[in-house]
Coordinates of C-alpha atoms and ligand atoms in Angstrom, one line a residue:
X28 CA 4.8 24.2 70.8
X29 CA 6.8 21.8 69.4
X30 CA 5.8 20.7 65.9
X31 CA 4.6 17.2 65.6
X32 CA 6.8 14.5 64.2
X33 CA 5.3 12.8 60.4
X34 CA 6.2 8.8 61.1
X35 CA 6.4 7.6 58.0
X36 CA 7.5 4.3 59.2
X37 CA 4.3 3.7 60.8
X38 CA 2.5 5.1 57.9
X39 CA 5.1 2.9 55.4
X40 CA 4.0 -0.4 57.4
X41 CA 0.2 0.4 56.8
X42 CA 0.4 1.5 53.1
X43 CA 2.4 -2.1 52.9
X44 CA -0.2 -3.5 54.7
X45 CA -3.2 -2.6 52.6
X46 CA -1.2 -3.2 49.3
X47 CA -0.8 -7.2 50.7
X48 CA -4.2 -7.1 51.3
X49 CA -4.1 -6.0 47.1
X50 CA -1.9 -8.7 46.4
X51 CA -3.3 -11.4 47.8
X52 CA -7.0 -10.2 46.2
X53 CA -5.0 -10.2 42.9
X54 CA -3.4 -13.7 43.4
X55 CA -7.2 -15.0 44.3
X56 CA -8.9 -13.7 41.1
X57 CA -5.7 -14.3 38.6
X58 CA -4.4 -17.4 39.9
X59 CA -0.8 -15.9 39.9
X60 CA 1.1 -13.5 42.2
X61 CA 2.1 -10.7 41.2
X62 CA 5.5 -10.0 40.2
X63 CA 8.4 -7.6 40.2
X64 CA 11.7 -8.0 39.2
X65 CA 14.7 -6.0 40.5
X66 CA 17.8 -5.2 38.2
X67 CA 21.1 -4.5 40.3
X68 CA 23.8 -3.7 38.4
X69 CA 27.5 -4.2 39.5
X70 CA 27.8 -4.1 43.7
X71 CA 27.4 -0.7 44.8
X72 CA 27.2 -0.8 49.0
X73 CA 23.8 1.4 49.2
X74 CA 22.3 -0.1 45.7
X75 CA 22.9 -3.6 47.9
X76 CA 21.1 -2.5 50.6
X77 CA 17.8 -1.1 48.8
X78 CA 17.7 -4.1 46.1
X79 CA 18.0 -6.1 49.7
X80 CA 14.9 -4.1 51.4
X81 CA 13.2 -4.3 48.3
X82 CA 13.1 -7.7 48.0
X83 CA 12.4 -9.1 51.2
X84 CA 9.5 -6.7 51.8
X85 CA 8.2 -7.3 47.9
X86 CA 7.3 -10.9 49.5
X87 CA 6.7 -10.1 52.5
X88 CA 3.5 -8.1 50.5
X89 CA 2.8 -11.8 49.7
X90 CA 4.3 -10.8 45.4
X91 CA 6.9 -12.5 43.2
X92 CA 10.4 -10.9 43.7
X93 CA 12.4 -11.4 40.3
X94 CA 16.1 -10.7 41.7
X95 CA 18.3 -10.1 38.2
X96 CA 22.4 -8.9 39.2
X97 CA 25.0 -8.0 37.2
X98 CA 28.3 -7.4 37.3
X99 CA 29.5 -3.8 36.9
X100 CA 31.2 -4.2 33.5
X101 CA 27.8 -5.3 32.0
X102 CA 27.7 -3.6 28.3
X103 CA 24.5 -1.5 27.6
X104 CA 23.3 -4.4 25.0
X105 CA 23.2 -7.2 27.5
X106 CA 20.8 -4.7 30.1
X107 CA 18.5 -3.6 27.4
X108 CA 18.4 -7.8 26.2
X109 CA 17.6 -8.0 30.1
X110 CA 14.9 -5.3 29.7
X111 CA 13.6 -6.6 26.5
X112 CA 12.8 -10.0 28.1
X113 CA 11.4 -8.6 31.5
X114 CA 8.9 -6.3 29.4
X115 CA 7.8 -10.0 27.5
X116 CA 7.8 -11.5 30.4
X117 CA 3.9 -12.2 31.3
X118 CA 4.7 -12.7 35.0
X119 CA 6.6 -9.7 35.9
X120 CA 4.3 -6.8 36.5
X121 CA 6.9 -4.5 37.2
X122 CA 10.4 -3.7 36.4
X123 CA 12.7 -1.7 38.5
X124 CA 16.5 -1.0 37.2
X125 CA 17.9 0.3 40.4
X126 CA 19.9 3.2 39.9
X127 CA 22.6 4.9 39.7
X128 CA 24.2 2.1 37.4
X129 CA 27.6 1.8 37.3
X130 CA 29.8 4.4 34.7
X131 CA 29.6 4.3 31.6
X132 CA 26.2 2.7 31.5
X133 CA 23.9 5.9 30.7
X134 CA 20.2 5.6 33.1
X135 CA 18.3 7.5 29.8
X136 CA 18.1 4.3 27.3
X137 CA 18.0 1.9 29.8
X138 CA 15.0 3.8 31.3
X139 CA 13.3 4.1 28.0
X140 CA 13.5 0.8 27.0
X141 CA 10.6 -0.4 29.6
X142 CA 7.7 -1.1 29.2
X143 CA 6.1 2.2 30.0
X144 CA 3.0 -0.4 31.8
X145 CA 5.6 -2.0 33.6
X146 CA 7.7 1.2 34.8
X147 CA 6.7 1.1 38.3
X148 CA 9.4 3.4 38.9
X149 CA 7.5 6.2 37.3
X150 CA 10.3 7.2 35.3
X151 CA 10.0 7.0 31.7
X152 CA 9.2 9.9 30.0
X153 CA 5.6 8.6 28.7
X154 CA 5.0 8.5 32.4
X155 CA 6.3 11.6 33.0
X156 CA 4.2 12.9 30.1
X157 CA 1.4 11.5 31.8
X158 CA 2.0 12.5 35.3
X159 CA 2.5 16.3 33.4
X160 CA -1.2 15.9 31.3
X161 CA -3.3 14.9 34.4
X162 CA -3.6 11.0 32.5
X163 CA -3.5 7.8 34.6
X164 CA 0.0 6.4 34.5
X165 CA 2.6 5.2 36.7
X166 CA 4.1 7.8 38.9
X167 CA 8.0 8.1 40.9
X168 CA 7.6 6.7 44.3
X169 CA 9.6 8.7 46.5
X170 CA 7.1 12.1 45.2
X171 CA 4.2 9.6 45.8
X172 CA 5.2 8.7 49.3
X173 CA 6.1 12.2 50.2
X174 CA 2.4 13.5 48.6
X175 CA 0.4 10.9 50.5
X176 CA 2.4 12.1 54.1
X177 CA 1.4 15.9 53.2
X178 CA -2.6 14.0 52.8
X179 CA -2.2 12.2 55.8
X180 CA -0.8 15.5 57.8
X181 CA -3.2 18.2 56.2
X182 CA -6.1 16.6 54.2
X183 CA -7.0 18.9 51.4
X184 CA -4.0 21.4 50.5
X185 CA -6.4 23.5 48.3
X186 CA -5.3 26.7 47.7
X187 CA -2.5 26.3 50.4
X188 CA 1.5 27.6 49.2
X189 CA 3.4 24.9 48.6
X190 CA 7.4 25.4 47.7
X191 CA 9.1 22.4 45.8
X192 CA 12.7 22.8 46.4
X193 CA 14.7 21.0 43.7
X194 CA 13.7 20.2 40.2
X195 CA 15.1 16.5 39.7
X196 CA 12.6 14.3 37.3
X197 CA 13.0 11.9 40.2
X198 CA 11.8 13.6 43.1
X199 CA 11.5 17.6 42.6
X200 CA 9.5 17.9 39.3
X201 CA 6.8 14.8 40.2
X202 CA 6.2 16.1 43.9
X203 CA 5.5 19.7 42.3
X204 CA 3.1 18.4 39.6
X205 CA 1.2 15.9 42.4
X206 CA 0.6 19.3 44.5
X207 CA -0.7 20.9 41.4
X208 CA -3.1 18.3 40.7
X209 CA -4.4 18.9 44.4
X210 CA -4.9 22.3 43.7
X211 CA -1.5 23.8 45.8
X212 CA -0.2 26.8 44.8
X213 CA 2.8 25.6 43.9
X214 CA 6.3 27.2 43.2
X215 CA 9.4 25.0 42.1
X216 CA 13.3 26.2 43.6
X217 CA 16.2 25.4 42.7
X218 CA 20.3 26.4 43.0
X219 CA 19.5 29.3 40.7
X220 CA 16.6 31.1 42.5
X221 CA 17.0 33.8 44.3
X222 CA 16.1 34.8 48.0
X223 CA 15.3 31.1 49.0
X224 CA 15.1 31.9 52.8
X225 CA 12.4 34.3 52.0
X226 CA 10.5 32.5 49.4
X227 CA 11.1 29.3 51.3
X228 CA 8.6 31.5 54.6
X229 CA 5.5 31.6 52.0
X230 CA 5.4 27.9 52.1
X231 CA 2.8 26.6 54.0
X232 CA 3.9 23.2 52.7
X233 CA 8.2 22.9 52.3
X234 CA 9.1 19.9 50.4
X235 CA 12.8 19.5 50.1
X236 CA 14.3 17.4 48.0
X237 CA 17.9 18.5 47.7
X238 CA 21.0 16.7 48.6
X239 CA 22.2 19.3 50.6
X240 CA 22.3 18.8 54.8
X241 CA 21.0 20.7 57.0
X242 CA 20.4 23.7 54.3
X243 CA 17.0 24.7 55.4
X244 CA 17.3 26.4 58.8
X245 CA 14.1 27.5 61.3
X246 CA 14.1 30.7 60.1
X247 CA 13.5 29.8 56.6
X248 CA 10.2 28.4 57.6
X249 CA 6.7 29.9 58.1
X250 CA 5.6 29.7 61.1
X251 CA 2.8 26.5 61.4
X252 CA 3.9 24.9 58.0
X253 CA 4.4 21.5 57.1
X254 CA 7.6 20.5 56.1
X255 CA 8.9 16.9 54.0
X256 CA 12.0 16.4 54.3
X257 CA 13.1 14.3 51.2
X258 CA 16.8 14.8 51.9
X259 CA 19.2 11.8 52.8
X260 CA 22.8 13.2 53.3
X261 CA 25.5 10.6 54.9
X262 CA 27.5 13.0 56.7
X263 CA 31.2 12.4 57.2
X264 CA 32.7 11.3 60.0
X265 CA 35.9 12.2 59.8
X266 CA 34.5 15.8 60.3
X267 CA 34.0 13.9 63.9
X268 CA 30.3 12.9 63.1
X269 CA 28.8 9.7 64.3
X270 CA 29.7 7.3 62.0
X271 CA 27.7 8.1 59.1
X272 CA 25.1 9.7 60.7
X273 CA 21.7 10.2 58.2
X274 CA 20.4 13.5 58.2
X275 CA 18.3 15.6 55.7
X276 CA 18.3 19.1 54.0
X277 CA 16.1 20.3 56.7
X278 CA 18.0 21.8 60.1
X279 CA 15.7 19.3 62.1
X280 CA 16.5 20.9 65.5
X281 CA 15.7 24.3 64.6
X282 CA 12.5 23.6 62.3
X283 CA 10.9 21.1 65.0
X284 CA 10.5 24.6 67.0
X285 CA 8.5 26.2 64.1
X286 CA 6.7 24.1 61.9
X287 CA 3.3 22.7 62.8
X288 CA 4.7 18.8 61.2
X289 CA 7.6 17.5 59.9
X290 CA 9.3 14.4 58.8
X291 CA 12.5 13.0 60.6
X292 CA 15.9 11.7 58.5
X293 CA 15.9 8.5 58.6
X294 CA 11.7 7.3 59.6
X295 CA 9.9 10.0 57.4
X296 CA 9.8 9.7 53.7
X297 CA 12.3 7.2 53.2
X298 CA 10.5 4.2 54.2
X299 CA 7.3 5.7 51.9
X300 CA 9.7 4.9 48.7
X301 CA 9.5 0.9 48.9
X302 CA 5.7 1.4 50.1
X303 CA 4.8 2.9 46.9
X304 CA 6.9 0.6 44.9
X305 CA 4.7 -2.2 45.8
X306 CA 2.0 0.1 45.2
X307 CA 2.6 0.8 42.1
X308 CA 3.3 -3.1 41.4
X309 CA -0.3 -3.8 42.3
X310 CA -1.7 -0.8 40.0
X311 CA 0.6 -2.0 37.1
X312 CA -0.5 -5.8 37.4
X313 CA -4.3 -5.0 38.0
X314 CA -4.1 -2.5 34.7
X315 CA -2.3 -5.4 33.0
X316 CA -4.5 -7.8 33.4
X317 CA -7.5 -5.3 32.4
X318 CA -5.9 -4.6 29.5
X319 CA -5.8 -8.1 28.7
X320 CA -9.2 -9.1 28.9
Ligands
NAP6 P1 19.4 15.8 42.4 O1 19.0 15.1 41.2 O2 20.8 16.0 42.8 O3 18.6 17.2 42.5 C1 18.9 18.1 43.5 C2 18.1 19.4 43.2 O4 18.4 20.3 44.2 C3 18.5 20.1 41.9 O5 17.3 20.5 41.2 C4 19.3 21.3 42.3 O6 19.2 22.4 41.5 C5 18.8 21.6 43.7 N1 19.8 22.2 44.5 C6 21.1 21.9 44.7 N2 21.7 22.7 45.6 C7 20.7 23.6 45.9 C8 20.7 24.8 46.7 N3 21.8 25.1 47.4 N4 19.6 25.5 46.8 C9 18.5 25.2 46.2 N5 18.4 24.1 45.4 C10 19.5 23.3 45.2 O7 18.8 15.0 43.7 P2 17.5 14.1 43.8 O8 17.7 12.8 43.2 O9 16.2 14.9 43.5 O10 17.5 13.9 45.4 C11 17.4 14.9 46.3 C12 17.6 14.4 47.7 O11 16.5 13.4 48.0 C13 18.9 13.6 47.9 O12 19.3 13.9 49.3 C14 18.5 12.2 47.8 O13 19.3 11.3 48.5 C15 17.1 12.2 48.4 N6 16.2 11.1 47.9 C16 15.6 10.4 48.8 C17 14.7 9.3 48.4 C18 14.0 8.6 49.4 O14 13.7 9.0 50.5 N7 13.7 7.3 49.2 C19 14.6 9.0 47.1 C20 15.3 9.9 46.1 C21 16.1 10.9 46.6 P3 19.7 22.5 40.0 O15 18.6 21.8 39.2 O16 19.7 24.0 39.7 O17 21.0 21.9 39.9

């Protein structure tokens, strides 16, 4: 039997739909929206087109969208000035430098100059540190989105397999420590482990998180497993692909005739990313204004 198909689209639209609900509770009791602002550095096509998505559905959540761009040759003093005055700022609840920014500007200080309340990216390392101890903090939305689909598909994943593949702080790492809190078993791989295809067939969870199409084929899959597909991987069409065609690190084809669930490329985990960021908007301004009283 066919496995059935994770739409994270339609699960995107009702996480947004419940944080609006959120917002507008928040706006109600504070007497303010609440806010995030969105860094874009310099003009990247793909950066345009998330900083775009981001922002029209940030008020679409009924929040405050801060839009801040900058041109390419920005020096690293004039984005952490930007930073500095974001983090002061009382009505942005959020900050989000989209990344990757532009060479030479290095992610690492940039990242650690927020406001660790206000990183609703998840992506500074008190965050991470918090994520790592079991603490409340803000965690990376892509590993949040992908978590709440594996929820949504199996309910409790106690004691179930799970294989991480790909170790990045942004996606890989998070996803592996949110199954661990669950209570997965969980195993991280990466380009140096050995005998992927077989380790990848004790996963009765597959999270992939690569950059690699197509690299997980159906015979690298247990039989009845669910797999999240994290992978987004343009393929070129000069090698006479559509133009630009999406895919992920997951053979689709040959893993829809396997698994027991599985997310599409594009419509599965992508659309979860944004959810999450207004998610984690909402948590950050409601701890905020806690903190406050
Ligand atoms: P990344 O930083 O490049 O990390 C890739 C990871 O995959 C690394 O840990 C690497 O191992 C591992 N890897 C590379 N080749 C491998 C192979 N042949 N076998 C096993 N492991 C291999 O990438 P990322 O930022 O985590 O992103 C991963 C994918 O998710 C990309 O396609 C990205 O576009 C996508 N993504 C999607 C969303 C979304 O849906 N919104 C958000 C973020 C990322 P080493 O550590 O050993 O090098």
């Amino acid at each position: 039997m066919a496995a059935t198909i994770i739409d994270g689209k339609a699960e995107a639209a009702r996480v947004r739909a419940l944080v609006a609900t959120d917002a507008a509770a928040f706006e109600a009791a504070h007497g303010r929206k609440v806010g995030l602002a969105v860094v874009l550095v310099g003009s990247d096509p793909a950066s345009e087109v998330y900083v775009g998505s981001k922002v029209r559905l940030t008020r679409e959540a009924g929040m405050e969208s801060f839009e801040h761009r900058l041109p390419a040759d920005t020096a690293e003093a004039d984005l952490l000035a930007l930073v500095a005055q974001l983090n002061a700022d009382p009505a942005v609840d959020g900050i989000l430098v989209q990344l990757p920014l532009p060479a030479p500007l290095d992610a690492g200080p940039v990242i650690a100059a927020i406001d660790p309340e206000k990183d609703v990216d998840g992506l500074h390392p008190e965050n991470a540190g918090r994520l790592m101890a079991g603490l409340p903090g803000l965690v990376p939305c892509t590993p949040l989105g992908a978590m709440h689909l594996i929820s949504r598909t199996l309910g409790d994943v106690t004691g179930l397999n799970a294989v991480v593949l790909g170790r990045s702080n942004l996606v890989g790492k998070p996803v592996a420590q949110l199954l661990l809190g669950a209570n997965a078993t969980v195993t991280m791989a990466h380009s140096r482990t050995r005998e992927l295809p077989a380790l990848c067939r004790t996963a009765d969870i597959l999270v992939a998180a690569v950059g690699r199409p197509n690299l997980v084929r159906g015979d690298w899959i247990k039989p009845g497993a669910t797999v999240i597909d994290v992978g987004i991987n343009r393929l070129d069409p000069r090698e006479g692909e559509a133009k630009g065609r999406l895919v992920g690190d997951v053979c689709f084809d040959e893993a829809l005739a396997v698994a027991a669930a599985l997310t599409p490329v594009p419509g599965g985990v992508g659309p979860m990313t944004i959810a999450f960021l207004l998610r984690n908007t909402v948590t950050a301004a409601t701890r905020r204004q806690a903190a406050a009283k």
